[in-house]
């Protein structure tokens, strides 16, 4: 969900952009990180861990911890918390290490 | 191999101010920032800063970032800013490797300033890896940079200034803060921040820690437990608080990795939050020509990161052979500002940390 009202932040409605999550069309805003756009759409589990297959969401949001890895446009292990969302991106849930295609 | 005079790693307040000192003197600088935005931790800070006017007190964090970036504009001829560019390694002979857009680049320069800032510490408890548990900085980024709700109700772990400030910001955004929990017997941050929360009805539970997180695929609540005076858990005092987000705010640790990899003399200094370089009075490390500034050289505040940034830029210009009365008097002025910032009771940790650095210098 997006914050609609805020005493300090100027929350201007930015241009909508579309992307695909597991093949389904979704919308984010210009300037979003991939993880922020997914979070706003209620998608908070981004991958499964390599060994124990534990669910993973983002943790640090500044590119430090690698908890937000997903497959983006076929490339696995993309840090979605610091990668800017671009129109038409194909974002996929990642299981384990992911595969290079 | 790409050549430049000075490389700066990290575009937070320290890196931006270091760049300013240098480009103003006509030194060419290449600054790498792995994020798509400059400003480091400042871009997510909507609150007004403490400190003195000189370091932008009473100005909101993100406005300070905007100001520091704007200050650099007139000198664009000397400054190359590479965003989305992660520095991967620092090698002998001042070779720096960088990854940008999946491509790998090699640079060589005359001096390097590392201002990589800090990372949030984590806490060990059962199920601490569940989605829904975030660093306090992450929640702040999500809310204040992207305008997205982290969750609907939240528990904050840690009552230092960051924990208190982020809790307040959560309330401002309309998120319910169920409680702030603190393992120590007293609140870690400034009284003003704590009082603001209390007035808004947020309980701050001292002598309390988090025992485990509930949930299967996603966080549904946390179990807290009380601690006795020796920080041992008191069985039977467990309580469950329902929430869909939990924020861990138990301090920051310097991002020392690049320095450690480069073989710089390092030391664990708890007062500074972790492993830091044993640098000289001029912020130069044991690697000749490699300087440090900001949180990576001990966790402090944006105000000191700003001053350290300006200072290290001046020291580097000295190192490159630029010497003048003006540089000397600027150095003296910034030194005084740092001393002032570190003079109060909240500067005690930094003063102790610096003492330890001095001792360590004598040993090596
Ligand atoms: C919630 C919160 C509240 C705060 N409130 C206050 C306050 O009221 N007053 C105050 O004075 N201070 C405050 N601070 C502290 C202040 O923000 C920090 O001390 C300051 O930002 C440190 O500056 P820095 O430049 O050293 O590091 P940072 O701001 O962390 O910047 C480091 C930069 O380096 C980049 N980087 C790291 N590694 C690499 C790499 N390998 N390659 C390329 N780039 C890299 C990072 O992406 C980052 O942008 C607060 C901090 C937080 C988190
Ligand atoms: S959440 Fe930590 S790297 Fe993305």
XYZ file of N, CA, C and O in Angstrom, chain A residues 1-3 6-9 11 31-33 36 39-40 44-45 54-64 82, chain B residues 34-35 44 46 60 119 122 127 129 131 133-135 138 142-144 146-150 152 172 217-218 248 255:
224
model
N 0.826 -1.206 0.000
C 0.000 0.000 0.000
C 0.863 1.259 0.000
O 1.902 1.315 0.622
N 0.369 2.255 -0.688
C 1.097 3.527 -0.752
C 0.592 4.472 0.333
O -0.612 4.505 0.622
N 1.471 5.258 0.887
C 1.070 6.266 1.864
C 0.398 7.397 1.095
O 0.945 7.900 0.113
N 0.759 12.576 4.383
C 1.918 12.602 5.256
C 2.225 14.057 5.627
O 2.165 14.930 4.769
N 2.545 14.309 6.904
C 2.759 15.697 7.320
C 4.013 16.344 6.720
O 4.101 17.567 6.663
N 4.973 15.559 6.297
C 6.234 16.144 5.829
C 6.533 15.819 4.370
O 6.917 16.679 3.596
N 6.337 14.564 4.019
C 6.681 14.150 2.661
C 5.690 14.713 1.651
O 4.493 14.752 1.916
N 3.951 13.697 -1.343
C 3.732 12.455 -2.074
C 2.948 12.725 -3.346
O 1.728 12.654 -3.368
N 10.599 5.611 -10.468
C 11.468 5.895 -9.321
C 11.449 4.802 -8.264
O 12.293 4.797 -7.381
N 10.504 3.869 -8.344
C 10.462 2.760 -7.381
C 11.684 1.863 -7.533
O 12.207 1.702 -8.631
N 12.093 1.234 -6.444
C 12.967 0.080 -6.578
C 12.038 -1.097 -6.850
O 10.834 -1.011 -6.580
N 10.378 -2.152 -3.643
C 9.364 -1.213 -3.149
C 8.070 -1.388 -3.933
O 6.970 -1.394 -3.357
N 6.415 -4.577 -2.772
C 5.891 -4.395 -1.412
C 4.569 -3.620 -1.466
O 3.605 -3.965 -0.786
N 4.538 -2.575 -2.294
C 3.329 -1.762 -2.415
C 2.171 -2.602 -2.947
O 1.007 -2.322 -2.668
N 5.682 -9.622 -0.480
C 6.740 -9.366 0.489
C 7.678 -10.550 0.655
O 8.704 -10.441 1.314
N 7.296 -11.710 0.098
C 8.205 -12.853 0.116
C 8.804 -12.938 -1.276
O 8.081 -13.054 -2.269
N 13.946 -21.518 3.328
C 13.191 -20.588 4.172
C 12.724 -19.420 3.316
O 13.418 -19.004 2.387
N 11.551 -18.854 3.641
C 11.106 -17.688 2.877
C 12.021 -16.486 3.153
O 12.533 -16.337 4.255
N 12.216 -15.682 2.125
C 13.075 -14.509 2.256
C 12.366 -13.252 1.781
O 11.756 -13.246 0.716
N 12.453 -12.188 2.589
C 11.968 -10.886 2.154
C 13.161 -9.949 2.168
O 14.265 -10.383 2.469
N 12.956 -8.669 1.876
C 14.135 -7.795 1.958
C 14.412 -7.464 3.418
O 13.551 -7.606 4.277
N 15.626 -7.069 3.717
C 15.971 -6.758 5.101
C 16.565 -5.360 5.280
O 16.138 -4.601 6.131
N 17.584 -5.025 4.473
C 18.301 -3.760 4.727
C 17.864 -2.637 3.802
O 17.967 -1.471 4.145
N 17.417 -3.000 2.608
C 16.974 -2.037 1.585
C 18.054 -1.076 1.107
O 17.747 -0.087 0.459
N 19.317 -1.344 1.427
C 20.372 -0.489 0.873
C 21.481 -1.292 0.195
O 22.592 -0.789 -0.007
N 21.199 -2.543 -0.122
C 22.191 -3.294 -0.899
C 23.263 -4.006 -0.093
O 24.249 -4.468 -0.648
N 23.063 -4.130 1.212
C 24.101 -4.745 2.047
C 23.973 -6.249 2.231
O 24.973 -6.929 2.375
N 17.856 -2.250 -4.489
C 18.542 -1.066 -5.021
C 18.490 -1.022 -6.549
O 19.147 -0.204 -7.177
N 26.937 3.067 -5.084
C 26.293 1.857 -5.611
C 24.779 2.020 -5.741
O 24.135 1.249 -6.432
N 24.215 3.010 -5.070
C 22.782 3.243 -5.195
C 22.471 4.082 -6.422
O 23.354 4.693 -7.005
N 16.727 9.355 3.511
C 15.511 8.807 4.108
C 15.141 9.500 5.410
O 14.230 9.100 6.102
N 13.550 12.296 7.393
C 12.606 13.396 7.277
C 12.630 14.307 8.493
O 11.957 15.318 8.518
N 16.010 19.318 7.653
C 15.666 17.905 7.503
C 16.751 17.183 6.715
O 17.335 17.740 5.796
N 26.546 -0.398 8.200
C 25.419 -1.294 7.988
C 24.749 -1.573 9.318
O 25.367 -1.467 10.368
N 22.476 -7.006 13.180
C 21.321 -7.897 13.308
C 21.297 -8.479 14.713
O 22.249 -8.335 15.476
N 13.770 -17.637 14.437
C 13.045 -17.191 13.253
C 13.355 -15.730 12.877
O 12.501 -15.053 12.298
N 14.875 -14.651 10.572
C 14.997 -14.446 9.126
C 13.632 -14.347 8.429
O 13.573 -14.266 7.210
N 10.413 -13.067 6.626
C 10.012 -11.811 5.975
C 9.053 -11.043 6.884
O 8.221 -11.652 7.571
N 10.495 -8.922 9.022
C 11.478 -8.388 9.964
C 12.494 -7.596 9.142
O 13.056 -8.115 8.179
N 12.648 -6.332 9.497
C 13.505 -5.455 8.706
C 14.450 -4.675 9.595
O 14.169 -4.473 10.770
N 15.507 -4.189 8.999
C 16.333 -3.204 9.677
C 15.547 -1.906 9.755
O 14.701 -1.636 8.898
N 15.734 0.165 6.706
C 14.979 -0.330 5.557
C 13.545 0.191 5.591
O 12.988 0.622 4.581
N 11.736 2.584 2.849
C 10.475 2.229 2.203
C 9.437 3.349 2.352
O 8.787 3.757 1.401
N 9.336 3.881 3.572
C 8.344 4.929 3.853
C 8.739 6.255 3.237
O 7.952 6.889 2.558
N 9.958 6.677 3.550
C 10.332 8.071 3.284
C 10.912 8.299 1.899
O 10.900 9.411 1.409
N 10.228 5.880 -0.807
C 9.292 5.347 -1.801
C 7.821 5.596 -1.479
O 6.952 5.314 -2.301
N 7.530 6.072 -0.270
C 6.134 6.329 0.083
C 5.291 5.075 0.180
O 4.112 5.085 -0.151
N 5.909 3.978 0.619
C 5.188 2.708 0.735
C 5.114 2.320 2.216
O 6.097 2.452 2.953
N 3.929 1.830 2.639
C 3.783 1.371 4.019
C 4.591 0.105 4.250
O 4.410 -0.864 3.520
N 5.431 0.071 5.271
C 6.122 -1.180 5.566
C 5.160 -2.249 6.075
O 5.331 -3.435 5.807
N 1.237 -2.629 8.815
C 0.185 -1.876 9.494
C 0.464 -1.681 10.977
O 0.113 -0.664 11.551
N 3.897 9.013 12.148
C 3.552 10.100 11.224
C 2.922 9.569 9.948
O 2.045 10.197 9.360
N 5.188 -18.289 6.738
C 5.809 -17.677 5.568
C 6.081 -16.210 5.795
O 6.858 -15.591 5.086
N 5.374 -15.637 6.766
C 5.469 -14.212 6.997
C 5.193 -13.919 8.465
O 4.459 -14.644 9.126
N 14.376 -3.994 13.481
C 15.534 -4.227 14.336
C 16.427 -2.987 14.280
O 16.916 -2.605 13.223
N 31.187 -0.178 7.654
C 31.365 -1.047 6.481
C 32.835 -1.112 6.112
O 33.300 -0.423 5.216
